[in-house]
mmCIF file of C-alpha atoms and ligand atoms in Angstrom:
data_model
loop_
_atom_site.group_PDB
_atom_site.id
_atom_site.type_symbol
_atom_site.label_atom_id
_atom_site.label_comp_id
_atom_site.label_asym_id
_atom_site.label_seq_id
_atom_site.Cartn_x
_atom_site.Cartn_y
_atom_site.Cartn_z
ATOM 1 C CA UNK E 23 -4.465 9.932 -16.461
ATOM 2 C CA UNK E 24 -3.421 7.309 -13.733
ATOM 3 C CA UNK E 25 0.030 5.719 -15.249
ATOM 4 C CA UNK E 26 -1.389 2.507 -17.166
ATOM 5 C CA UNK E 27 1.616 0.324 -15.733
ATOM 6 C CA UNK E 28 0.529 0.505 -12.330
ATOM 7 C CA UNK E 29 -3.266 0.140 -13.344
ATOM 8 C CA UNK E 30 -2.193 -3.326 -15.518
ATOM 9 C CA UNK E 31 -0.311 -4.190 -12.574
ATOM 10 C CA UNK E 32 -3.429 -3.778 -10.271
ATOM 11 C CA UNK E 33 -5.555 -4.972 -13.067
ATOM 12 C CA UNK E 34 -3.537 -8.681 -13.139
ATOM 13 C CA UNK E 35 -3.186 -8.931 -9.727
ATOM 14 C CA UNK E 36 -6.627 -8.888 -8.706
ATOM 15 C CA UNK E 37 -7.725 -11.359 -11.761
ATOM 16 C CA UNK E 38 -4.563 -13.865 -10.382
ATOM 17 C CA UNK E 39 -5.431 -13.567 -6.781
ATOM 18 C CA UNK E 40 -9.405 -14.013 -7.188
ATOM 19 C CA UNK E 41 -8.327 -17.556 -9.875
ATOM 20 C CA UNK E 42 -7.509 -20.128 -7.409
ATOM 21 C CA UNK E 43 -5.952 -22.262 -10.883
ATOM 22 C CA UNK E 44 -3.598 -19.275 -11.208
ATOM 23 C CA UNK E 45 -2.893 -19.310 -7.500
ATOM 24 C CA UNK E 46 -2.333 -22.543 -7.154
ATOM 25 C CA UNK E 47 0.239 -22.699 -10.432
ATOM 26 C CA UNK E 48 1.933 -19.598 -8.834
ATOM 27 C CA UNK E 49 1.065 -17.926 -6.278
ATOM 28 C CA UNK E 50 0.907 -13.795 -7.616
ATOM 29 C CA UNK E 51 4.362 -12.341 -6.142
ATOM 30 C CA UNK E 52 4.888 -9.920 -3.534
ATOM 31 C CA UNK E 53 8.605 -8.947 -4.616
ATOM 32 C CA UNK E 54 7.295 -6.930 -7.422
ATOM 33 C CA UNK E 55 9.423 -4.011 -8.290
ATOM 34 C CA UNK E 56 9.369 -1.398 -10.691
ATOM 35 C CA UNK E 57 12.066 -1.302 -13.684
ATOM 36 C CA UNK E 58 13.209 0.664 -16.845
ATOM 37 C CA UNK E 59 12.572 -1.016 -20.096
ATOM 38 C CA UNK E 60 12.828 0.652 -23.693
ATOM 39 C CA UNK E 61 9.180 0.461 -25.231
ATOM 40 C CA UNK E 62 9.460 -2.259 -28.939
ATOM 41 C CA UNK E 63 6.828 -2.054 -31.671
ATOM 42 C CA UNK E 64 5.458 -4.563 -33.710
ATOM 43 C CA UNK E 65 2.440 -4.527 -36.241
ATOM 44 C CA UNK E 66 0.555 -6.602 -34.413
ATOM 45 C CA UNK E 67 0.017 -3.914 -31.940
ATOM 46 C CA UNK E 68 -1.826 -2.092 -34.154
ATOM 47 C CA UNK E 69 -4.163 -5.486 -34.579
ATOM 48 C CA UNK E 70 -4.443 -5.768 -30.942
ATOM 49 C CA UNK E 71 -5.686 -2.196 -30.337
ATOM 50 C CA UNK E 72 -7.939 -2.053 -33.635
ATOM 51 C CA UNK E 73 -9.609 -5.474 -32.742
ATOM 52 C CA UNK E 74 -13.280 -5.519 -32.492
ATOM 53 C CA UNK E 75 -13.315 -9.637 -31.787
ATOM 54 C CA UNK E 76 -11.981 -9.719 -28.314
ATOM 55 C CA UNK E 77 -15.463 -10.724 -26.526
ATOM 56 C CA UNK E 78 -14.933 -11.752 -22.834
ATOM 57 C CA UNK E 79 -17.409 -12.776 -20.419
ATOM 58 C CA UNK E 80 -16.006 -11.590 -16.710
ATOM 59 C CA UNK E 81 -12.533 -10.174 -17.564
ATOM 60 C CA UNK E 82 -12.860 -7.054 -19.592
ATOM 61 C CA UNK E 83 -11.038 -4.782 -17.756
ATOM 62 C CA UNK E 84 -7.656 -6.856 -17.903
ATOM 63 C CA UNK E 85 -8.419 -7.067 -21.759
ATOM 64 C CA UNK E 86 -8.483 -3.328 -21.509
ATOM 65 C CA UNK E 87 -5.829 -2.366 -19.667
ATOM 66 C CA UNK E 88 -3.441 -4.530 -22.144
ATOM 67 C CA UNK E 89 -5.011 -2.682 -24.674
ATOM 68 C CA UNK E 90 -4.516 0.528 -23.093
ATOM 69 C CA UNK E 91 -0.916 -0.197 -21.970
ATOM 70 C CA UNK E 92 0.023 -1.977 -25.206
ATOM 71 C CA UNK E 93 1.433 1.574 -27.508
ATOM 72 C CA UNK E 94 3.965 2.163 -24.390
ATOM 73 C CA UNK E 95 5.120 -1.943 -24.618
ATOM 74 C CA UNK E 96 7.932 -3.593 -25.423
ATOM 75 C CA UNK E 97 6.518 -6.090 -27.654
ATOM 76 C CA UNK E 98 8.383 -9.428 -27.906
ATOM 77 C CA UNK E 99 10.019 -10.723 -31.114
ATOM 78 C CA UNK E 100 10.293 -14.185 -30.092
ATOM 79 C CA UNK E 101 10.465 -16.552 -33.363
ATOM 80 C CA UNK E 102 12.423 -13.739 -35.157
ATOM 81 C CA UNK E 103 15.166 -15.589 -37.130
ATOM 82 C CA UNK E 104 13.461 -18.904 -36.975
ATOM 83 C CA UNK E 105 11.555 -20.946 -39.582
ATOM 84 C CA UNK E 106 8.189 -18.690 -39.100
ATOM 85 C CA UNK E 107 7.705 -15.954 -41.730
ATOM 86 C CA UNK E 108 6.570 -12.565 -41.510
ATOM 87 C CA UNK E 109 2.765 -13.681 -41.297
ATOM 88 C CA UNK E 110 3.579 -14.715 -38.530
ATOM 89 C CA UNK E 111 5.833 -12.217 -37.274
ATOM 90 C CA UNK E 112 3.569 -9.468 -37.909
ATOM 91 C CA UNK E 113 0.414 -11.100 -36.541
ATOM 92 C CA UNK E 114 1.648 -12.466 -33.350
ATOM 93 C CA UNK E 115 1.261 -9.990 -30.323
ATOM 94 C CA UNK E 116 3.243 -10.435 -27.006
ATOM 95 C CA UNK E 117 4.407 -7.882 -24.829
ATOM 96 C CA UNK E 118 5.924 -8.710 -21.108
ATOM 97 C CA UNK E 119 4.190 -7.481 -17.758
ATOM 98 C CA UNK E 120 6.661 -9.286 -14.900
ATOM 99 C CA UNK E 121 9.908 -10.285 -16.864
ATOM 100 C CA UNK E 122 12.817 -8.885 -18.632
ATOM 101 C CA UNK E 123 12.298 -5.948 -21.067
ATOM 102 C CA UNK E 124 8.819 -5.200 -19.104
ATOM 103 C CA UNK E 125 7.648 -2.847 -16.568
ATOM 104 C CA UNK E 126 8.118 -5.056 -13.711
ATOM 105 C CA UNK E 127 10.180 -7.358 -12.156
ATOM 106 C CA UNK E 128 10.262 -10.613 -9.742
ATOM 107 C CA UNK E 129 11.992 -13.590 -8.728
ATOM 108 C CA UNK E 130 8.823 -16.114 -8.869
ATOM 109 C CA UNK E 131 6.842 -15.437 -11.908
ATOM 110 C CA UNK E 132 6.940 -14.182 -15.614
ATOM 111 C CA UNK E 133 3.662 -12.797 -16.771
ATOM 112 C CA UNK E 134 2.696 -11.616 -20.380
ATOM 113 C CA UNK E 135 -0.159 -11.135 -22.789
ATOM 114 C CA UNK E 136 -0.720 -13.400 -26.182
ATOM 115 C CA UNK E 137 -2.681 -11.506 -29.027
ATOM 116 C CA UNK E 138 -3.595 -13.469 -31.867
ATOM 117 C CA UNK E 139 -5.647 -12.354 -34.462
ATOM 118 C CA UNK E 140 -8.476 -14.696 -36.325
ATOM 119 C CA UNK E 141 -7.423 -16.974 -38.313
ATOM 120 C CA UNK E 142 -4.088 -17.376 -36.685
ATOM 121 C CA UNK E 143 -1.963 -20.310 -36.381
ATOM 122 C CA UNK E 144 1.244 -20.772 -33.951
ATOM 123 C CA UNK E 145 3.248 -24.189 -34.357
ATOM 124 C CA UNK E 146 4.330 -26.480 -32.426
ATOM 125 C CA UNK E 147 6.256 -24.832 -29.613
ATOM 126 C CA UNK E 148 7.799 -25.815 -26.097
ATOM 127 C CA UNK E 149 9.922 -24.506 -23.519
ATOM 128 C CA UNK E 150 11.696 -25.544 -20.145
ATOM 129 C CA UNK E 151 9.038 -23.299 -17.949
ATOM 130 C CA UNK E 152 6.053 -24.777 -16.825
ATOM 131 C CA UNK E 153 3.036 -22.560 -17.967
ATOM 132 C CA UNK E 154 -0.607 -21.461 -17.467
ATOM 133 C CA UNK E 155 -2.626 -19.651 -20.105
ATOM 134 C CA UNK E 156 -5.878 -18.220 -18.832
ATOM 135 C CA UNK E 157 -8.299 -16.818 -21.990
ATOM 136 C CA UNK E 158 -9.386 -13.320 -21.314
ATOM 137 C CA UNK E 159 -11.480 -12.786 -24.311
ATOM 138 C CA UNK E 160 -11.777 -14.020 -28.380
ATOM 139 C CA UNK E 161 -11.389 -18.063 -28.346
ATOM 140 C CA UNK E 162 -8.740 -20.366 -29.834
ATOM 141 C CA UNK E 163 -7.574 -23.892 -30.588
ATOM 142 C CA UNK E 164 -5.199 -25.212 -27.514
ATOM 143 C CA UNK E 165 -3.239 -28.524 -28.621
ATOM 144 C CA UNK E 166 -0.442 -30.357 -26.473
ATOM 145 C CA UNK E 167 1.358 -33.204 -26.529
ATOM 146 C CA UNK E 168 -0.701 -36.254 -25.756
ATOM 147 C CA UNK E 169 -4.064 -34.592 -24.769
ATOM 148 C CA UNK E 170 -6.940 -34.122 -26.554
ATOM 149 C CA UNK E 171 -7.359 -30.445 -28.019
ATOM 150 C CA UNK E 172 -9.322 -28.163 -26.212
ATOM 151 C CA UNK E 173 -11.507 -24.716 -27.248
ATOM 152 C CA UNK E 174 -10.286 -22.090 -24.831
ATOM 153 C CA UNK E 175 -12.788 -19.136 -24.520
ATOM 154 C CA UNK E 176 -13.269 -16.490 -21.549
ATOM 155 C CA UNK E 177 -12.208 -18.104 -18.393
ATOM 156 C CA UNK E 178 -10.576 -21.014 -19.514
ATOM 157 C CA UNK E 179 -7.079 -22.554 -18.911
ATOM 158 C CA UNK E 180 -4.369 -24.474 -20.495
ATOM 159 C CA UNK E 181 -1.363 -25.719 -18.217
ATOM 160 C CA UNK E 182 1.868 -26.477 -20.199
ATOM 161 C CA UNK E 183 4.455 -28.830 -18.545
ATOM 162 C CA UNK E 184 8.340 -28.840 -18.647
ATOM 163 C CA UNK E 185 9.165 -29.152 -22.575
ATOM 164 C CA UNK E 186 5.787 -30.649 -23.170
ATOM 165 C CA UNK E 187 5.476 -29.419 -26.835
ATOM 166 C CA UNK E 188 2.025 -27.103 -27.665
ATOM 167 C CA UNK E 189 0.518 -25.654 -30.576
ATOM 168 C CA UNK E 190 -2.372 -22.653 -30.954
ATOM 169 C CA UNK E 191 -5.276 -22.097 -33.596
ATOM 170 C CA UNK E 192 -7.477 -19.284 -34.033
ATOM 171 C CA UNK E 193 -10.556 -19.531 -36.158
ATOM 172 C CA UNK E 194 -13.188 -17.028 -36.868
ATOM 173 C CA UNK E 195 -12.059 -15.283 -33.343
ATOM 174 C CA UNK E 196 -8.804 -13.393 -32.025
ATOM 175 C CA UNK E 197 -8.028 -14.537 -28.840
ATOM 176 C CA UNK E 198 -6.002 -12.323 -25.986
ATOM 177 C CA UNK E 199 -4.560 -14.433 -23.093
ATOM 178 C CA UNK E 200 -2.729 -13.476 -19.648
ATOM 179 C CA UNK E 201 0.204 -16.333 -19.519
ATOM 180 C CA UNK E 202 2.193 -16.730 -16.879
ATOM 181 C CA UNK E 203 5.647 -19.089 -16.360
ATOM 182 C CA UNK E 204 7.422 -20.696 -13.462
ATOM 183 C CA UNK E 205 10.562 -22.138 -13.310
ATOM 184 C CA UNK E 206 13.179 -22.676 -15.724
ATOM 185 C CA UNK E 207 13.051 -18.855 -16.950
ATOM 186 C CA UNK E 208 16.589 -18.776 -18.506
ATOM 187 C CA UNK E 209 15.402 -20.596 -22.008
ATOM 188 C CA UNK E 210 13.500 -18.930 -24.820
ATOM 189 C CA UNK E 211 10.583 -21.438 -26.420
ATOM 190 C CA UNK E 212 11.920 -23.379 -29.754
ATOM 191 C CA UNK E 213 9.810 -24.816 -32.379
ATOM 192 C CA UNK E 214 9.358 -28.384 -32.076
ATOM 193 C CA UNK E 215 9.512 -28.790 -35.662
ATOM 194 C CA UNK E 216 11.993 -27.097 -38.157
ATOM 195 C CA UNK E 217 9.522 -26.885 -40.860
ATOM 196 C CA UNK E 218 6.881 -25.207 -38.218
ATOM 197 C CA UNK E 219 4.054 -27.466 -38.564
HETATM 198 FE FE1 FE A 16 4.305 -21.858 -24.309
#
């Protein structure tokens, strides 16, 4: 079997350089390099490789290669510590692709998957990066600051500026999403609210 690393790798990179919203948000690197990283579980990668919601229209074999990749990941614990509870905890799936504690590495761009499972809901969140969501497959509820909220499905895209808080629903779908950030990597996301409306 080819290693599923380098087939994810291949995988995002020709979904980022065909999506000229992706390109144009950051350009996909060419300073990738390889790294050690220890492989994390969480439940929720169980969810994510069990899921039978994750319909997508054009990008199914991204979908699948995160799904394939995801038992070797190092999946994220983010919000541990914080306000959220283990629902949460337990639910939410995010591993890294370019970034620390992933399998690669670069100077102009983070990249990651989001899993959430149905009926899912992540608070009010923001961070220093600016960054670009594109929906692979399931749907969910996008909200930021100021804006209307939005239905994401297969294909769509939410951009998230500088500190601009955002919040995430899923309803009778899972969604899985390829997120990228630029700029500003140092800071981890906070909740916007202590009591994680
Ligand atoms: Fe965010």
């Amino acid at each position: 079997m080819s290693d599923p690393w380098e087939n994810l790798l291949e995988t995002a990179r020709n979904v980022h350089l065909s999506d000229s919203r992706l390109q144009e948000f950051c350009p996909f690197p060419n300073d990738i390099k390889k790294q050690e990283f220890q492989p994390f579980y969480v439940p929720a990668s169980d969810l994510m490789q069990n899921e039978i919601g994750l319909f997508s229209d054009s990008y199914t074999d991204l979908r699948d290669a995160f799904i394939v990749a995801s038992p070797y990941a190092h999946w994220r614990q983010t919000y541990k510590g914080t306000a959220l509870g283990d629902k949460f905890l337990e639910k939410f799936g995010c591993y890294g692709l370019i970034g620390p504690e992933s399998p690669f590495q670069s100077k102009g761009i983070r990249a990651w998957v989001v899993y959430m499972p149905k009926n899912f809901y992540y608070p009010w969140h923001q961070h220093p990066a600016e960054e670009m969501y594109l929906c692979l497959a399931g749907e969910a509820v996008f909200r930021k600051e100021d804006c209307p909220e939005v239905i994401l499905n297969s294909g769509g895209v939410m951009e998230h500026s500088t500190n601009q808080p955002h919040a995430m629903e899923t309803l009778d779908h899972p969604i899985m999403a390829y997120v990228v950030w630029r700029n500003e990597f140092g800071t981890k996301p906070v909740l916007t609210y202590e009591d994680a409306r």
